[in-house]
Amino acid sequence: MTINNELVKSMKIYAEENNVPIMSDEGISYLTAFCMKNHIKNILEIGTAIGYSSILMAYTDDKVNVTTIERDEKRYLEAIKNVKRAKLEDRIELIYNDALDVKIEGEFDLIFIDAAKAQNIKFFEKYKKNLSKNGVIITDNMKFHGLIDKKEEEIESRNLRQLVRKIKEYKRYLDNNKEFETIYKNIGDGLAISIRKRG
Ligand code: SAM
């Protein structure tokens, strides 16, 4: 399937103009290459925003199916429009709900966590049962725009300090996880790639 470059460009402009956080160019290039290299076919995404990463992942192969969850109505409605424009309605299922409330059936070979950063542990714990045997969980924003490497006192906003603490807590959770092994990629805003430990 050929990429609709006009659509991709217009989604990036919309995101910029409306302050919608979408994956960085570097991050999405890595993610889509990862999907192709690992023959990823079934994807669960937590955090659709306007459908940008869902659409680009679906473009990696005609057999890719994406289920994606968004709790913000305006973004969800925008994602519906974009998925229609991309002619991917039959391969991208958009769910309007809080990912912590919705029940998702089935198994996925990639679970992409890109929603409220403070909830990452909860998303991971809730959705690991939906991961196929050799599946991968990828989490974005592990660097949190460079704030992770800053001293706490250098971060002025209390909210941001709390979020940074939460991301560090998530990293400790991944590092000490008995079931999963995680590697970190210094790509885009920082990716964590978690796979089940063997044996
Ligand atoms: N993956 C998108 C992309 O790169 O095109 C970007 C997603 S954006 C970083 C995160 C989105 O997650 C926001 O639109 C936010 O409304 C949504 N979100 C945050 N917490 C959520 C939750 N608990 N359930 C569903 N969506 C959530």
Short mmCIF file of C-alpha atoms and ligand atoms in Angstrom, two decimals:
data_model
loop_
_atom_site.label_atom_id
_atom_site.label_comp_id
_atom_site.label_asym_id
_atom_site.label_seq_id
_atom_site.Cartn_x
_atom_site.Cartn_y
_atom_site.Cartn_z
CA MET A 1 0.00 0.00 0.00
CA THR A 2 1.43 3.38 -0.95
CA ILE A 3 1.73 6.02 1.72
CA ASN A 4 -0.54 9.02 1.34
CA ASN A 5 2.19 11.62 1.88
CA GLU A 6 -0.26 14.53 1.70
CA LEU A 7 -2.25 13.03 4.55
CA VAL A 8 0.87 12.40 6.65
CA LYS A 9 1.96 15.99 6.10
CA SER A 10 -1.45 17.37 7.02
CA MET A 11 -1.61 15.28 10.22
CA LYS A 12 1.78 16.67 11.27
CA ILE A 13 0.61 20.22 10.62
CA TYR A 14 -2.65 19.63 12.52
CA ALA A 15 -0.70 18.16 15.47
CA GLU A 16 1.66 21.14 15.53
CA GLU A 17 -1.13 23.71 15.29
CA ASN A 18 -3.34 22.03 17.88
CA ASN A 19 -0.64 20.99 20.36
CA VAL A 20 -1.27 17.31 19.86
CA PRO A 21 1.80 15.29 20.86
CA ILE A 22 2.65 12.74 18.17
CA MET A 23 5.77 10.63 17.74
CA SER A 24 8.95 12.33 16.56
CA ASP A 25 10.16 11.60 13.02
CA GLU A 26 13.04 9.56 14.40
CA GLY A 27 10.75 7.61 16.75
CA ILE A 28 8.16 6.76 14.10
CA SER A 29 10.86 5.74 11.57
CA TYR A 30 12.30 3.34 14.11
CA LEU A 31 8.87 1.98 15.06
CA THR A 32 7.76 1.35 11.47
CA ALA A 33 11.13 -0.24 10.56
CA PHE A 34 10.78 -2.40 13.68
CA CYS A 35 7.30 -3.54 12.53
CA MET A 36 8.62 -4.48 9.09
CA LYS A 37 11.75 -6.23 10.34
CA ASN A 38 9.83 -8.27 12.91
CA HIS A 39 6.84 -9.02 10.64
CA ILE A 40 4.46 -7.42 13.13
CA LYS A 41 0.84 -8.00 12.12
CA ASN A 42 -1.40 -7.30 15.12
CA ILE A 43 -0.87 -4.10 17.04
CA LEU A 44 -2.53 -2.69 20.13
CA GLU A 45 -1.84 0.99 20.69
CA ILE A 46 -2.64 2.82 23.93
CA GLY A 47 -2.96 6.50 22.95
CA THR A 48 -4.23 7.14 19.41
CA ALA A 49 -4.24 10.95 19.46
CA ILE A 50 -5.21 11.77 15.85
CA GLY A 51 -4.22 8.41 14.36
CA TYR A 52 -0.77 9.39 13.11
CA SER A 53 1.27 6.46 14.47
CA SER A 54 -1.59 3.97 13.90
CA ILE A 55 -1.80 4.94 10.24
CA LEU A 56 1.96 4.80 9.70
CA MET A 57 2.21 1.41 11.39
CA ALA A 58 -0.74 0.11 9.31
CA TYR A 59 1.04 1.28 6.15
CA THR A 60 4.01 -1.03 6.89
CA ASP A 61 2.18 -4.06 5.47
CA ASP A 62 -1.27 -4.79 4.02
CA LYS A 63 -1.73 -7.51 6.63
CA VAL A 64 -1.22 -5.22 9.63
CA ASN A 65 -4.25 -4.65 11.87
CA VAL A 66 -4.23 -1.98 14.55
CA THR A 67 -6.53 -1.63 17.55
CA THR A 68 -6.03 1.75 19.16
CA ILE A 69 -7.54 3.45 22.21
CA GLU A 70 -8.10 7.18 22.81
CA ARG A 71 -10.01 8.87 25.65
CA ASP A 72 -10.08 12.40 24.25
CA GLU A 73 -13.20 12.88 22.11
CA LYS A 74 -11.87 15.63 19.84
CA ARG A 75 -8.73 13.63 19.02
CA TYR A 76 -10.72 10.43 18.54
CA LEU A 77 -13.04 12.19 16.05
CA GLU A 78 -10.03 13.60 14.19
CA ALA A 79 -8.51 10.10 14.11
CA ILE A 80 -11.72 8.72 12.53
CA LYS A 81 -11.42 11.31 9.74
CA ASN A 82 -7.74 10.54 9.17
CA VAL A 83 -8.24 6.79 9.10
CA LYS A 84 -11.00 7.26 6.49
CA ARG A 85 -8.76 9.53 4.43
CA ALA A 86 -6.05 6.85 4.62
CA LYS A 87 -8.64 4.23 3.50
CA LEU A 88 -7.67 2.08 6.47
CA GLU A 89 -11.09 1.72 8.16
CA ASP A 90 -10.99 -2.05 7.66
CA ARG A 91 -7.57 -2.41 9.33
CA ILE A 92 -7.58 0.20 12.10
CA GLU A 93 -10.12 -0.20 14.91
CA LEU A 94 -10.53 3.03 16.86
CA ILE A 95 -11.82 2.74 20.42
CA TYR A 96 -13.08 5.80 22.27
CA ASN A 97 -12.53 5.01 25.95
CA ASP A 98 -10.09 5.15 28.80
CA ALA A 99 -7.56 2.37 28.24
CA LEU A 100 -7.73 1.52 31.93
CA ASP A 101 -11.52 0.93 31.73
CA VAL A 102 -11.94 -0.90 28.44
CA LYS A 103 -11.69 -4.66 28.02
CA ILE A 104 -9.69 -5.80 25.00
CA GLU A 105 -9.85 -9.37 23.79
CA GLY A 106 -7.26 -11.13 21.69
CA GLU A 107 -3.50 -11.26 21.35
CA PHE A 108 -1.15 -8.74 19.77
CA ASP A 109 2.44 -9.10 18.64
CA LEU A 110 3.13 -5.45 19.40
CA ILE A 111 1.66 -3.38 22.22
CA PHE A 112 2.62 0.25 21.87
CA ILE A 113 2.18 2.31 25.06
CA ASP A 114 1.99 6.03 24.26
CA ALA A 115 -0.63 7.56 26.56
CA ALA A 116 -0.64 9.19 30.04
CA LYS A 117 2.96 8.74 31.17
CA ALA A 118 2.03 8.47 34.86
CA GLN A 119 -0.08 5.39 34.11
CA ASN A 120 2.56 3.33 32.28
CA ILE A 121 2.85 0.65 34.98
CA LYS A 122 -0.93 0.22 35.01
CA PHE A 123 -1.09 -0.06 31.21
CA PHE A 124 1.76 -2.58 31.20
CA GLU A 125 0.19 -4.68 33.96
CA LYS A 126 -3.27 -4.59 32.39
CA TYR A 127 -2.28 -5.39 28.82
CA LYS A 128 0.62 -7.85 29.18
CA LYS A 129 -1.99 -10.65 29.11
CA ASN A 130 -2.88 -9.52 25.56
CA LEU A 131 0.69 -9.98 24.34
CA SER A 132 1.39 -12.98 22.11
CA LYS A 133 4.09 -15.43 23.22
CA ASN A 134 6.92 -13.73 21.34
CA GLY A 135 5.35 -10.30 21.39
CA VAL A 136 6.95 -6.97 22.24
CA ILE A 137 5.79 -4.05 24.36
CA ILE A 138 7.22 -0.71 23.24
CA THR A 139 6.85 2.39 25.42
CA ASP A 140 7.55 5.90 24.13
CA ASN A 141 8.83 9.01 25.95
CA MET A 142 11.31 7.33 28.28
CA LYS A 143 13.49 10.46 28.01
CA PHE A 144 10.50 12.75 28.51
CA HIS A 145 11.89 15.55 26.36
CA GLY A 146 15.28 15.39 28.10
CA LEU A 147 13.79 16.04 31.55
CA ILE A 148 14.72 12.57 32.82
CA ASP A 149 18.41 13.54 32.90
CA LYS A 150 17.82 16.82 34.72
CA LYS A 151 18.13 17.33 38.46
CA GLU A 152 14.72 17.67 40.11
CA GLU A 153 15.45 21.19 41.31
CA GLU A 154 16.09 22.26 37.71
CA ILE A 155 12.49 21.38 36.75
CA GLU A 156 10.31 24.31 37.72
CA SER A 157 6.83 22.85 37.26
CA ARG A 158 5.57 20.61 40.07
CA ASN A 159 3.46 18.61 37.60
CA LEU A 160 6.44 17.92 35.38
CA ARG A 161 8.55 16.90 38.40
CA GLN A 162 5.84 14.41 39.35
CA LEU A 163 5.67 13.02 35.83
CA VAL A 164 9.45 12.63 35.71
CA ARG A 165 9.29 10.72 39.03
CA LYS A 166 6.61 8.46 37.54
CA ILE A 167 8.68 7.71 34.45
CA LYS A 168 11.69 6.89 36.64
CA GLU A 169 9.44 4.63 38.71
CA TYR A 170 8.29 2.92 35.48
CA LYS A 171 11.93 2.39 34.46
CA ARG A 172 12.68 0.79 37.85
CA TYR A 173 9.58 -1.38 37.41
CA LEU A 174 10.84 -2.53 33.99
CA ASP A 175 14.42 -3.05 35.21
CA ASN A 176 13.25 -5.22 38.13
CA ASN A 177 10.57 -7.06 36.18
CA LYS A 178 10.81 -10.83 36.66
CA GLU A 179 8.75 -11.65 33.56
CA PHE A 180 10.11 -9.15 31.03
CA GLU A 181 13.51 -8.03 29.85
CA THR A 182 13.79 -4.43 28.63
CA ILE A 183 16.29 -2.59 26.50
CA TYR A 184 16.26 1.16 25.98
CA LYS A 185 16.83 2.96 22.70
CA ASN A 186 18.05 6.52 22.63
CA ILE A 187 15.79 7.22 19.67
CA GLY A 188 13.27 10.04 19.36
CA ASP A 189 12.02 10.70 22.89
CA GLY A 190 13.46 7.41 24.15
CA LEU A 191 11.92 3.99 23.65
CA ALA A 192 11.70 1.03 26.01
CA ILE A 193 11.46 -2.34 24.29
CA SER A 194 10.26 -5.18 26.51
CA ILE A 195 10.09 -8.87 25.68
CA ARG A 196 9.23 -11.88 27.82
CA LYS A 197 12.15 -13.61 29.47
CA ARG A 198 12.71 -17.10 28.19
CA GLY A 199 12.99 -20.31 30.18
N1 SAM B 1 0.56 7.54 19.47
C1 SAM B 1 0.19 8.86 18.97
C2 SAM B 1 1.05 9.20 17.77
O1 SAM B 1 2.29 9.13 17.87
O2 SAM B 1 0.47 9.55 16.73
C3 SAM B 1 0.36 9.91 20.02
C4 SAM B 1 -0.37 9.65 21.30
S1 SAM B 1 -0.30 11.01 22.42
C5 SAM B 1 1.37 11.07 22.89
C6 SAM B 1 -1.06 10.34 23.83
C7 SAM B 1 -2.58 10.21 23.74
O3 SAM B 1 -3.01 9.30 24.74
C8 SAM B 1 -3.34 11.51 23.99
O4 SAM B 1 -4.12 11.82 22.86
C9 SAM B 1 -4.19 11.23 25.22
O5 SAM B 1 -5.49 11.80 25.15
C10 SAM B 1 -4.27 9.70 25.19
N2 SAM B 1 -4.45 9.09 26.51
C11 SAM B 1 -3.83 9.41 27.66
N3 SAM B 1 -4.21 8.58 28.64
C12 SAM B 1 -5.12 7.72 28.10
C13 SAM B 1 -5.90 6.65 28.62
N4 SAM B 1 -5.84 6.30 29.90
N5 SAM B 1 -6.71 6.00 27.78
C14 SAM B 1 -6.81 6.35 26.47
N6 SAM B 1 -6.10 7.37 25.93
C15 SAM B 1 -5.28 8.04 26.73
#
